[in-house]
GROMACS .gro file of C-alpha atoms in nm:
model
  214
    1UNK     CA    1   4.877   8.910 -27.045
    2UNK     CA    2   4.897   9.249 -26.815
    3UNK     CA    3   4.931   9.163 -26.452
    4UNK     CA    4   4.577   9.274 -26.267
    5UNK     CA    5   4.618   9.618 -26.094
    6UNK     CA    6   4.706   9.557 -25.721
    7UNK     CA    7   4.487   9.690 -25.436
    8UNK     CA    8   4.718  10.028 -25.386
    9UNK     CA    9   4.718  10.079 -25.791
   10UNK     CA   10   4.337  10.059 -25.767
   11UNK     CA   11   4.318  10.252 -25.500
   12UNK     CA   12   4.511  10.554 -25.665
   13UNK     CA   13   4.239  10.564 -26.000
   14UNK     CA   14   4.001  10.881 -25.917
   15UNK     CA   15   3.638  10.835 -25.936
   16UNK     CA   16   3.394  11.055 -26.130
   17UNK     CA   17   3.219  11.300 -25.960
   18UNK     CA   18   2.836  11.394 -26.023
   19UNK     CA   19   3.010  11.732 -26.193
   20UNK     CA   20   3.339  11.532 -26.387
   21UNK     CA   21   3.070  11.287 -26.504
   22UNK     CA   22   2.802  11.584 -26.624
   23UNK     CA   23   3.135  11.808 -26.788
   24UNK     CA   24   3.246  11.509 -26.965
   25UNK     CA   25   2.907  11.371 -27.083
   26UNK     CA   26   2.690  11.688 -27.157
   27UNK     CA   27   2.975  12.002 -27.160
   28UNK     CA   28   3.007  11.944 -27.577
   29UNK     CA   29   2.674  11.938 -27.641
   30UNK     CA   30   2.548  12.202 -27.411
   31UNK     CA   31   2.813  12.411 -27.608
   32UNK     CA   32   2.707  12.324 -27.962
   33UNK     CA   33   2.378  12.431 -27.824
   34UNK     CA   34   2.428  12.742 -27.703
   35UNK     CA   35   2.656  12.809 -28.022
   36UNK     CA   36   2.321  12.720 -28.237
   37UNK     CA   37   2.077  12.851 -28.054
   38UNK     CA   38   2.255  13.234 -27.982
   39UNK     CA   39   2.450  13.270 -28.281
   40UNK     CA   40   2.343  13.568 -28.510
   41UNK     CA   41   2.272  13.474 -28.865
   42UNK     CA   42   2.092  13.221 -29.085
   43UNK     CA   43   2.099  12.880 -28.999
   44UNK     CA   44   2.367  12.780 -29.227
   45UNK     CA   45   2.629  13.017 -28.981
   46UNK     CA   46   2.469  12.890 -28.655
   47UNK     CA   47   2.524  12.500 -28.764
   48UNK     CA   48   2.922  12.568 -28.955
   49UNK     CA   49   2.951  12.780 -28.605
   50UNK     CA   50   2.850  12.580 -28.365
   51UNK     CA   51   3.014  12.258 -28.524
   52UNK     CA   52   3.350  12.429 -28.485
   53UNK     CA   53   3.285  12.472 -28.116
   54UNK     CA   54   3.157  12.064 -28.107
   55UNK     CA   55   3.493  11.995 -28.271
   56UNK     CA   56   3.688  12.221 -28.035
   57UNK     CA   57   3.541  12.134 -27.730
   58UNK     CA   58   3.531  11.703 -27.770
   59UNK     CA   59   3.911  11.674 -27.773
   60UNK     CA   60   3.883  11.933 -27.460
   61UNK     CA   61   3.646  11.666 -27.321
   62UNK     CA   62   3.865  11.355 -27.392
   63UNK     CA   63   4.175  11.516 -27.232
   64UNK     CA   64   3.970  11.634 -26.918
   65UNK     CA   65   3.784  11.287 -26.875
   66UNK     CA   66   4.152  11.100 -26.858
   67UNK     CA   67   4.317  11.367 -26.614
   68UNK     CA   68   4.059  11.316 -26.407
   69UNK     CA   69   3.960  10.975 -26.376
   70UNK     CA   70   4.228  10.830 -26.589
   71UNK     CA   71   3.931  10.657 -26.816
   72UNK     CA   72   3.779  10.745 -27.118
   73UNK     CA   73   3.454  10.555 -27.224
   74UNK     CA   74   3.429  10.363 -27.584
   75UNK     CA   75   3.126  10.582 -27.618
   76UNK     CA   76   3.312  10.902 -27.576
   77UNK     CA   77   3.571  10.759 -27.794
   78UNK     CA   78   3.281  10.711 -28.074
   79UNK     CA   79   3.139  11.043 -28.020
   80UNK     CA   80   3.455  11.204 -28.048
   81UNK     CA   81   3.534  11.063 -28.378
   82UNK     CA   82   3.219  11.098 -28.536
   83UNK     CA   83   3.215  11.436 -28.426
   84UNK     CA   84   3.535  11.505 -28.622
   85UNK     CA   85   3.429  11.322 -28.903
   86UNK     CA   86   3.077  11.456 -28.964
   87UNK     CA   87   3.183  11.809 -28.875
   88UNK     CA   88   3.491  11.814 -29.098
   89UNK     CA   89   3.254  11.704 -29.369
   90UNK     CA   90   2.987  11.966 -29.258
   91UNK     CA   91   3.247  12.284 -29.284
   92UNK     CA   92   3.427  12.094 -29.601
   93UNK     CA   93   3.167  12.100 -29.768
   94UNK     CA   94   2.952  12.396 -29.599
   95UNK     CA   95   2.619  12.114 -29.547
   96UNK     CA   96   2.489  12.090 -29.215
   97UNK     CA   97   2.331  11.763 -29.309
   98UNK     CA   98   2.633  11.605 -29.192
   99UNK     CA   99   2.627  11.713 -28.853
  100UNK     CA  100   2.258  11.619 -28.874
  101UNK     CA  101   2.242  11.322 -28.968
  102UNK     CA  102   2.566  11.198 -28.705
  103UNK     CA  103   2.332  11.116 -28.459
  104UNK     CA  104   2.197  10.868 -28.584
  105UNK     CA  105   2.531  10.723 -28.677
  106UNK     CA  106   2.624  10.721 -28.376
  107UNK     CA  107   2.273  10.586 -28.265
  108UNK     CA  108   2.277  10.273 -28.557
  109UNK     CA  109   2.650  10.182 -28.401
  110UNK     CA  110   2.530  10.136 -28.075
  111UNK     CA  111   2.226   9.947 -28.191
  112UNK     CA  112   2.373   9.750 -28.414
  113UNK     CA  113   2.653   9.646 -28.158
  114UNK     CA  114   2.449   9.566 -27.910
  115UNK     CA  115   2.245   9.309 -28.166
  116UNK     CA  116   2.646   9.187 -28.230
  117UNK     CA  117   2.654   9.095 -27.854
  118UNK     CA  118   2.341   8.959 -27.805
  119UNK     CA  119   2.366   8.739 -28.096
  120UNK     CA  120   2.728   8.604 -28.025
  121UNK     CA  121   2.692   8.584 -27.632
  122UNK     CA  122   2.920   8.831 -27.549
  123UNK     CA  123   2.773   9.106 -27.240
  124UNK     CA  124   2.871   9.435 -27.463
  125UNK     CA  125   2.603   9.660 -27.228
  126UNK     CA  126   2.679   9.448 -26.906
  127UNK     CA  127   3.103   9.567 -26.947
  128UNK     CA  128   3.008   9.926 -27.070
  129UNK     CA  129   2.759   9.983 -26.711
  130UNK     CA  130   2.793   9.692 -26.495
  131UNK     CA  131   2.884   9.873 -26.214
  132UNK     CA  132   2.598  10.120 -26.268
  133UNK     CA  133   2.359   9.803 -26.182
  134UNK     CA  134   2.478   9.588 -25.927
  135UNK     CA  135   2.306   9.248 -25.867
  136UNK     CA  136   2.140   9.238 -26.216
  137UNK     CA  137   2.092   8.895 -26.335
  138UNK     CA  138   2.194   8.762 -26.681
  139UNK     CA  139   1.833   8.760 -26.817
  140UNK     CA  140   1.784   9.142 -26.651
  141UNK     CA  141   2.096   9.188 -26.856
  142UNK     CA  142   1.997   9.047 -27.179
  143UNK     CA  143   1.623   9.179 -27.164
  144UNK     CA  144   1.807   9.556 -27.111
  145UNK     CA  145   2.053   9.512 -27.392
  146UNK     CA  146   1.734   9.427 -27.607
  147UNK     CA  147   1.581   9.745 -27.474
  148UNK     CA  148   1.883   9.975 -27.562
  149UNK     CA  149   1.891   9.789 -27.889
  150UNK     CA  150   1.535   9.840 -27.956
  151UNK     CA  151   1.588  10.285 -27.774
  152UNK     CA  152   1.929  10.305 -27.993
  153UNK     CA  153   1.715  10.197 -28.302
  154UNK     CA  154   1.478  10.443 -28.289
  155UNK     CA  155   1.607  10.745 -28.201
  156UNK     CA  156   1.843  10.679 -28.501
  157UNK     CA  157   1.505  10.669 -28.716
  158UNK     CA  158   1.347  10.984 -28.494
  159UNK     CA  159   1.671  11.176 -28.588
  160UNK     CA  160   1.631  11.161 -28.946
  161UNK     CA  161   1.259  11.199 -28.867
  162UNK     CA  162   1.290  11.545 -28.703
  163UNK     CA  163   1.575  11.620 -28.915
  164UNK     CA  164   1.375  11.570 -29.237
  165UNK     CA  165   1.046  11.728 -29.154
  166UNK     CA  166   1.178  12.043 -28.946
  167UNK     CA  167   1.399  12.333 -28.923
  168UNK     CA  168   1.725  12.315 -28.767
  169UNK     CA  169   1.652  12.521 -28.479
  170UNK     CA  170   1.342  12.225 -28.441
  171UNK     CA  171   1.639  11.972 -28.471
  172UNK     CA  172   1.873  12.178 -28.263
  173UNK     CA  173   1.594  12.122 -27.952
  174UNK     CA  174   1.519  11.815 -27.986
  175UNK     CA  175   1.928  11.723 -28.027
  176UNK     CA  176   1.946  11.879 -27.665
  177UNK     CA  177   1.780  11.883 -27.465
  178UNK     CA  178   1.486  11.674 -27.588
  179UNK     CA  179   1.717  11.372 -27.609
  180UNK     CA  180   1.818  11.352 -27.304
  181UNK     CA  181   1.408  11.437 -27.187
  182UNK     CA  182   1.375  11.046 -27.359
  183UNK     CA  183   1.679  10.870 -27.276
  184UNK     CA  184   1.581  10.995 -26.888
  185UNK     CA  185   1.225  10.847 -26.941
  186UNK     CA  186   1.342  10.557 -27.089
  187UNK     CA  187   1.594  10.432 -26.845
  188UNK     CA  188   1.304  10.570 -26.554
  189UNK     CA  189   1.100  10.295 -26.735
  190UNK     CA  190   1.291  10.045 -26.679
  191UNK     CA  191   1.337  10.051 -26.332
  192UNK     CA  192   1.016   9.835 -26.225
  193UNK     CA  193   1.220   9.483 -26.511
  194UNK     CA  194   1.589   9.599 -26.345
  195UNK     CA  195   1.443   9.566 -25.975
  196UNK     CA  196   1.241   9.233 -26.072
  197UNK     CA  197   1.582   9.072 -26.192
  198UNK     CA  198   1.828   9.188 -25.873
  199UNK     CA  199   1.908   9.518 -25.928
  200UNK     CA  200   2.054   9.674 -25.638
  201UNK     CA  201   1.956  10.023 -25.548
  202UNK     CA  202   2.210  10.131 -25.296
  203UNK     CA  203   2.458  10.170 -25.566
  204UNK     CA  204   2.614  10.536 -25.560
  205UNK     CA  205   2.453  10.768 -25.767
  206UNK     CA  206   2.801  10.870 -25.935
  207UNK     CA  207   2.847  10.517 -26.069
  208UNK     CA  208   2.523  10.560 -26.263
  209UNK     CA  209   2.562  10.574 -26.676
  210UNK     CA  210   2.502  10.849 -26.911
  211UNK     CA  211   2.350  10.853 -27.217
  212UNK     CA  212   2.593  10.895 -27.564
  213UNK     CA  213   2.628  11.218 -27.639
  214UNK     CA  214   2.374  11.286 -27.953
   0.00000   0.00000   0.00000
């Protein structure tokens, strides 16, 4: 078993600033946006174009997140390879469904693993932010896991929803910035449960979690 860090190791980490945290969390997507959105062409050259950028610009991400805080997240991790994945597939085989429909992969993982935790008592959401809510008891803990679940769940099913029924410049929207529009409303509605059950707002604002990257 690794030795704990000492207080001078700990000391030498970085922290995140406001801007490290919004580069490494929303630079990919803001560029597969703009790629989308102001590419010339039929949708078929905006998606293969702007999927190239996605697939340039995560590894860009990965290696910026670890020279400057020395951490990368498991959900950056996730994104980052189903990013690869689903945009390999999407120029392989020239179908933007792929990079569609990855979204909700990602979406169904995180769901799914926070159901894992819940049902086998291990604090999955409580290790990935527990520094973003200080004094949160175990049942504020559980009852926002089940929340997440529940958010997680269906925006994998409003995904395929909006990917189904609309265009992809509809989908491209919603992917950015309308998710992030409803992951900020839903974590602004749970504010009243997280005070109720400890949480303590003094916390820096850098130590607050983003949303998975879409």
């Amino acid at each position: 078993m690794a030795d704990a860090p000492t207080p001078t190791e700990a000391k030498k980490a970085p922290e995140a600033s406001p801007l490290t945290q919004l580069l490494v969390d929303f630079g990919p997507i803001l560029v597969f946006f703009l790629f989308s959105i102001f590419t010339p062409g039929p949708a078929i050259v905006k998606g293969i174009t702007a999927t190239i950028a996605f697939m340039v610009v995560m590894p860009i991400a990965l290696i910026y997140s670890w020279i400057r805080i020395r951490h990368i997240s498991l959900v950056l991790w996730m994104t980052a390879v189903l990013v690869l994945f689903f945009g390999a597939l999407t120029i392989y085989f020239h179908d933007l469904n792929f990079i569609q429909l990855k979204p909700s992969f990602l979406y169904a993982i995180m769901s799914v693993g926070l159901g894992y935790g819940l049902a086998s008592g291990k604090p999955l959401l409580e290790l990935l932010m527990g520094k973003a809510y200080p004094g949160l008891s175990d049942r504020g803990w559980r009852i926002l896991t089940i929340n997440y679940m529940i958010f997680f769940a269906a925006m994998a099913v409003a995904n395929v929803v909006v990917w189904w029924l609309f265009s992809y410049t509809v989908w491209t929207w919603f992917k950015f910035p309308g998710v992030l529009i409803l992951t900020f409303l839903f974590g602004a509605a749970n504010i009243p449960m997280l005070m109720k059950h400890g949480l303590q707002l003094e916390k820096p604002a850098e130590e607050a979690p983003s949303p998975p990257q879409p």
